[in-house]
Each structure stands twice: as C-alpha cells, then as structure tokens.
Short mmCIF file of C-alpha atoms in Angstrom, two decimals:
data_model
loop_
_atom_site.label_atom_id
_atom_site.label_comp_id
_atom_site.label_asym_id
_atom_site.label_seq_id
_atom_site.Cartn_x
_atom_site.Cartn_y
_atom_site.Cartn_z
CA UNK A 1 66.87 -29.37 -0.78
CA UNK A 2 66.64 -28.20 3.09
CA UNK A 3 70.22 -27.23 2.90
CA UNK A 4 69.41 -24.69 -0.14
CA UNK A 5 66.54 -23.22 1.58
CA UNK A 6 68.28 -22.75 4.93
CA UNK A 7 71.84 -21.69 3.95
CA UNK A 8 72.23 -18.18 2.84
CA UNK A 9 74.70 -17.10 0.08
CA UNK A 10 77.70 -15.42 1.42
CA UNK A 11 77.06 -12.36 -0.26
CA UNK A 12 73.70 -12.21 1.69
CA UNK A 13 76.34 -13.01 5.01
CA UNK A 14 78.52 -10.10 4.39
CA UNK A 15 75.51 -7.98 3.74
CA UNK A 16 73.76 -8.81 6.99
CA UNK A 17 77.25 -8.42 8.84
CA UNK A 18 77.49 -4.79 7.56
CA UNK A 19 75.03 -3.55 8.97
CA UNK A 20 74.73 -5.19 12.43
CA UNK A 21 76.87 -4.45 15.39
CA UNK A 22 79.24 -7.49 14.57
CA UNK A 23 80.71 -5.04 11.61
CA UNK A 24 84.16 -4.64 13.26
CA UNK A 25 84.73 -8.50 12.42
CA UNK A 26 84.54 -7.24 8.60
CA UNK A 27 88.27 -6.18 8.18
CA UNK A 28 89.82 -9.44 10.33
CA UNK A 29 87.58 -11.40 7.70
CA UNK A 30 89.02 -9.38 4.86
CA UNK A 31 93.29 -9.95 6.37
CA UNK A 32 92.65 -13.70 6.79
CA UNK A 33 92.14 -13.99 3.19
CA UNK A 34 94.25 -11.50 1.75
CA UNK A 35 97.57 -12.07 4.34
CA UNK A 36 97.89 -15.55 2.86
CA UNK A 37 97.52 -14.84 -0.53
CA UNK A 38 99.99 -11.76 -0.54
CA UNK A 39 102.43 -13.49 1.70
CA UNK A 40 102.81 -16.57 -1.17
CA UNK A 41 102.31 -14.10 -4.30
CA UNK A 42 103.66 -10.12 -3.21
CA UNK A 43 105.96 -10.23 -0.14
CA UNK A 44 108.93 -11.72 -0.95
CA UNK A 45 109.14 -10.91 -4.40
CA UNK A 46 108.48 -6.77 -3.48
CA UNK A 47 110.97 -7.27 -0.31
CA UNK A 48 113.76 -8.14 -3.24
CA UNK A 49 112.45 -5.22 -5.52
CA UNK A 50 112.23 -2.61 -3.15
CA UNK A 51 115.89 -3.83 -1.52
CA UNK A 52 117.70 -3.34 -5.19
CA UNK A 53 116.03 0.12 -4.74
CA UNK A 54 116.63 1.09 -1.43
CA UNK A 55 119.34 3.86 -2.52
CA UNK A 56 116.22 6.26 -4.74
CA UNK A 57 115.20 9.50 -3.72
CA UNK A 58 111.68 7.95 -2.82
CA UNK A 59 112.86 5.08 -0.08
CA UNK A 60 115.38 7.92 1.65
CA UNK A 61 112.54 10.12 2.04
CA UNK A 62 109.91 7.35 3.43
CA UNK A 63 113.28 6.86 6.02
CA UNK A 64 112.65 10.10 7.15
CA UNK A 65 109.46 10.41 7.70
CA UNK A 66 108.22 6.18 9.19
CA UNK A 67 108.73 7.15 12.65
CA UNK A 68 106.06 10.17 12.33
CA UNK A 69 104.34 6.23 13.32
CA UNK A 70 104.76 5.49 16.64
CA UNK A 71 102.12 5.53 18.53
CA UNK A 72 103.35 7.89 21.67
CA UNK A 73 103.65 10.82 19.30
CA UNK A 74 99.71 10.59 19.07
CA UNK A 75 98.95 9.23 22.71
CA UNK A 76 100.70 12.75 23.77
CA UNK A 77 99.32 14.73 21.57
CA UNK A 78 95.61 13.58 22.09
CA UNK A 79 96.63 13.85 26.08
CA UNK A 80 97.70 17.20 25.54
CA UNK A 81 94.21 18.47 24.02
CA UNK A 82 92.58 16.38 26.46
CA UNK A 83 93.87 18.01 29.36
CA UNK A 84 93.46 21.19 28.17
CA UNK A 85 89.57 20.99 27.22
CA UNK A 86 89.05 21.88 30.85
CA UNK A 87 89.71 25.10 30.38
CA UNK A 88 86.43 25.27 28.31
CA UNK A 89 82.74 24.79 29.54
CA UNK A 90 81.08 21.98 28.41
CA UNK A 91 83.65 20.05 26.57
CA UNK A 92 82.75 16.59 27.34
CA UNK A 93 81.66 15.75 24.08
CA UNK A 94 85.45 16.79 22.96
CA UNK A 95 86.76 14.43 25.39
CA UNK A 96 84.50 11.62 24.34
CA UNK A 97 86.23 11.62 21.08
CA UNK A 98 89.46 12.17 22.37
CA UNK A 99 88.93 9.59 24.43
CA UNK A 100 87.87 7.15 22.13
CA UNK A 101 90.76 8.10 19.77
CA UNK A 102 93.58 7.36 22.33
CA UNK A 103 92.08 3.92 23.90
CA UNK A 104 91.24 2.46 20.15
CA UNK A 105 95.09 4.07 19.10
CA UNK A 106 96.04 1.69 22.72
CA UNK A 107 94.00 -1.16 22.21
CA UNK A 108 95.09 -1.84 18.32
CA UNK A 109 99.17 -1.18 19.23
CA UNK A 110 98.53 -3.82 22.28
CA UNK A 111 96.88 -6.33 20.26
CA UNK A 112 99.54 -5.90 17.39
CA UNK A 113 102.86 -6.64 19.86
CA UNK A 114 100.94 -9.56 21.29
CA UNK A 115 100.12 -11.31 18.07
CA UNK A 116 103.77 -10.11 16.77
CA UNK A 117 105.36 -12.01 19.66
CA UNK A 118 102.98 -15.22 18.89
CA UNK A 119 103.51 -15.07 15.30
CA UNK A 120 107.21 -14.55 15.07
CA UNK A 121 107.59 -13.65 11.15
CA UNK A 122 111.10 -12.67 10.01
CA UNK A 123 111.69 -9.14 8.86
CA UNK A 124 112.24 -8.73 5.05
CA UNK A 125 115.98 -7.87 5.73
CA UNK A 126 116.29 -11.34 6.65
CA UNK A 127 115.20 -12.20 3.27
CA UNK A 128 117.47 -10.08 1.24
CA UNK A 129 120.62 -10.74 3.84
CA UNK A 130 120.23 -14.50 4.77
CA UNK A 131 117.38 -15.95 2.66
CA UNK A 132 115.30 -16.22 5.55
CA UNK A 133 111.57 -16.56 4.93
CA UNK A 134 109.60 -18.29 7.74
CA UNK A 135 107.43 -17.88 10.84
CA UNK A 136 108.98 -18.65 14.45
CA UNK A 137 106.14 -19.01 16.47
CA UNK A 138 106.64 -17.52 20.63
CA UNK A 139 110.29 -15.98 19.04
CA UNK A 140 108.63 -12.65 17.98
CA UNK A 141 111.15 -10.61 18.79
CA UNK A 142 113.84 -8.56 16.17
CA UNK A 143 114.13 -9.33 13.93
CA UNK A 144 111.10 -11.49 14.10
CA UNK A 145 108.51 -9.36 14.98
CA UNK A 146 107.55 -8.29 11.21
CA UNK A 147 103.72 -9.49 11.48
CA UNK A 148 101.31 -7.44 12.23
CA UNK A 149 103.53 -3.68 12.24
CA UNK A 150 103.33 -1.92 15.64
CA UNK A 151 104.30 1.48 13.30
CA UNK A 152 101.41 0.79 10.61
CA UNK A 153 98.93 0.24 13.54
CA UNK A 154 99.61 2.96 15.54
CA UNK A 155 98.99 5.36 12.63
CA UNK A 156 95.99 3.26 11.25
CA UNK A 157 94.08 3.12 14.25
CA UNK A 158 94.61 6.75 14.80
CA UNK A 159 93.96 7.58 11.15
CA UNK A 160 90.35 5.58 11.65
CA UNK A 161 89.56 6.44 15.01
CA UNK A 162 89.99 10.29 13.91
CA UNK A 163 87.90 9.18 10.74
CA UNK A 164 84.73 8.42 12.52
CA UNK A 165 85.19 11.22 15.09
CA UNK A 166 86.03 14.05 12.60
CA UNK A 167 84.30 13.27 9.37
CA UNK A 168 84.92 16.76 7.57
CA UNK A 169 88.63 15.20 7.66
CA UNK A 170 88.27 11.32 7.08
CA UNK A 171 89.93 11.79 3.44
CA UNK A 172 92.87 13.34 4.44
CA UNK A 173 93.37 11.36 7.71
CA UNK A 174 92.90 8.12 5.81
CA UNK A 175 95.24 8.88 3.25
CA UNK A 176 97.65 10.46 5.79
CA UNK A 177 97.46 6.59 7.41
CA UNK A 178 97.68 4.52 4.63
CA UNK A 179 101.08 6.69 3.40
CA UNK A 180 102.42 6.42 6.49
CA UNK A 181 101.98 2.99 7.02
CA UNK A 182 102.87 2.53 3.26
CA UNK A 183 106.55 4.06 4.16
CA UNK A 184 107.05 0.92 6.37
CA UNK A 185 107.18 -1.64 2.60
CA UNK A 186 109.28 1.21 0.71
CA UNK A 187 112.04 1.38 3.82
CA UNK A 188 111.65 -2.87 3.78
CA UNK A 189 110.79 -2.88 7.17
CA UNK A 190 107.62 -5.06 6.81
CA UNK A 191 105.90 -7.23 3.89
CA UNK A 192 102.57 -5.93 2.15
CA UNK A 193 100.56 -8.65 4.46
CA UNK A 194 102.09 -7.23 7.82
CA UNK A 195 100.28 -4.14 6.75
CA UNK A 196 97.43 -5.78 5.58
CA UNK A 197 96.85 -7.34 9.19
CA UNK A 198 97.80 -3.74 11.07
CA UNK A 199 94.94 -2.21 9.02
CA UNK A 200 92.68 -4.68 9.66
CA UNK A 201 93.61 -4.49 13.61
CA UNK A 202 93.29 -1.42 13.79
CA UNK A 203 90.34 -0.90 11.83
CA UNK A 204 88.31 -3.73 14.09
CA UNK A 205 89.68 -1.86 16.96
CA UNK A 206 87.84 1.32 15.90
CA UNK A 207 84.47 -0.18 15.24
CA UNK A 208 84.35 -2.93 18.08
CA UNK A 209 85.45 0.38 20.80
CA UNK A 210 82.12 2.36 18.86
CA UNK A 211 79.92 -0.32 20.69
CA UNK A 212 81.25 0.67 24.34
CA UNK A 213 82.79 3.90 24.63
CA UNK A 214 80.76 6.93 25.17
CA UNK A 215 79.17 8.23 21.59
CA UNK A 216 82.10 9.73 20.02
CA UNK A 217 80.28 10.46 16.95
CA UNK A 218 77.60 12.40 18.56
CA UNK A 219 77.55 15.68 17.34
CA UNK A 220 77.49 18.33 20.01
CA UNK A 221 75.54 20.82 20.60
CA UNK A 222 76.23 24.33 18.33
CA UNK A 223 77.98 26.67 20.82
CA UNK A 224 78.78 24.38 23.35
CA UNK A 225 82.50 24.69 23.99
CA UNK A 226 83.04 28.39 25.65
CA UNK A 227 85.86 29.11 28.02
CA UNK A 228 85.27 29.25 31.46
CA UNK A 229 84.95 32.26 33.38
CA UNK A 230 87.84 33.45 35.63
CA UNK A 231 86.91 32.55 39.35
#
C-alpha cells in the first residue's frame, strides 16, 4: 500500500523528465530500448535485403551522396561564417549559435568514436561476406566500428543543433539529417540500431550543451547585425 502511494507511474516519469532540465537523457532512454530490440528483429535481416539490392538506382545514388556526412564539412563551414561575423557590428548573438552548433556537432562525433571503439560491433559487410554477427568489445576498429555511426552523428547533431538555433528551418534540417544518415543502411554501411544510437547521441548532445553554452536560442535584437564602418 506505501509502495502504490509513493511510486509514480512511468508515464508520470517521462512526463516530469520532459519538462525539467534532465530532458537530454530522453533520447539515450529511448536507444537503450529500441537498439536491442532492432538489433535481434531488423538488422541483420535488412543488412541481407539491402545487400541483394545493392546494384538499384536508389543504393548508387545514397553512395554518392553519404559522405555529404562527415563532420569536417560542417565544422568548416560553421568556422567559416564564424569568422566572418566580425565584419558585422553586434553579431554575438550569431556566434552564440554558431558556436553552439559546432561544439554540440564536436561533442556528439567524440562521444560516438569512443563508444564505437568500446563497443566493437561488426559492420554489416561482415554479415553478408563471412556470417559475422557479434560485438568485440576494446576491437572497435574496421571493420568493427559499426555502433554508434560517426557519419549519422555528425549530420544528426548538426541537423538538431541547427534545429533549435534556426527554427524557421527545423523541418527541412531534420529531414535533411535523418536522409542523410538514412543513406548510411541503404549503402550497408551500418545496421538500423547504429543509427538509432547516433540519433540519440547526438540529440542528448544538443539538449545537455542548451544547459551551458551561451543562449543560442535567444532571439536577437531586430536590426542588430550591421556592418562595421570602415576605420
């Protein structure tokens, strides 16, 4: 009878966990569940599928455009427009974001090559050339480095990080992510649940950084950014 009255239902859990600062632990809860569960049901059985398939029209064209995933593409392009907000007044609140975008984009690739290394799953090719299905725990290097994907986070965590910073675009950068990262099960490269756990990386990454980076979401003042006058 205490228990009842003291425990709350998990519903009333996840409710509470929304809405408190703790909210980047959401998506980690939602991988731990869902990695397992696709990893015994979905991976090896798509691996096989999409390997029969690997000569169509759709897994050519996700060959040429997975590498638009790696994360130094973004780091340089966010350093770029970084470095040259200086030539406007008052652009701090630009830089903020920018900010914020490259160190969560850092922070979630990071994180992913560690645990990758730890982890040590094989890479579906293994699967279809070998029959090798298994985890090799410290040995997480190629080709068993499949879990989490380095590619899938890269573009995730830039895809959410952008999200919160530019709302007007958080449709098309999300779905811009999610394809990209999506091209990395049509080429074989990685199992559903590897991008699974990049998404949920990456998408803790974003939040936790929220609680101690400078506001990125602010909105800035109208007018703010004006070049700066010749000296």
């Amino acid at each position: 009878m205490m228990m009842a009255t003291t425990s709350k239902p998990l519903k009333t859990r996840l409710v509470e966990l929304t809405i408190r600062r703790d909210r980047w632990m959401l998506p980690l809860l939602a991988a731990f569940f869902i990695c397992p569960l696709s990893a015994v049901l979905v991976d090896p059985w798509l691996a096989i599928f999409m390997g029969e398939y690997r000569d169509t029209w759709l897994v050519r064209a996700a060959q040429g455009i997975t590498d638009l995933g790696n994360a130094w593409r973004y780091l340089l392009g966010i350093a770029i427009l970084f470095a040259g907000s200086y030539i406007f007044k008052n652009a701090h609140y630009f830089r903020a974001r920018c900010l914020y975008v490259f160190v969560t984009i850092c922070a979630a690739s990071a994180l992913t090559e560690a645990l990758a290394i730890i982890i040590g799953r094989s890479r579906p090719r293994l699967l279809i050339e070998q029959g090798i299905y298994q985890l090799s725990l410290f040995s997480g290097f190629k080709p068993y480095d499949a879990l989490p994907s380095s590619h899938a986070s890269s573009v995730l965590a830039f895809a959410f990080a952008a999200a919160i910073v530019v709302p007007n675009a958080r449709l098309a950068l999300l779905v811009y992510g999610v394809f990209l990262a999506a091209t990395r099960i049509l080429i074989n490269a990685h199992y559903v649940s590897d991008i699974v756990a990049s998404a949920a990386i990456a998408g803790a990454t974003a939040l936790f950084l929220l609680r101690y980076l400078p506001e990125p979401r602010k909105a800035p003042p109208s007018n703010v950014i004006v070049l700066r006058k010749a000296q």
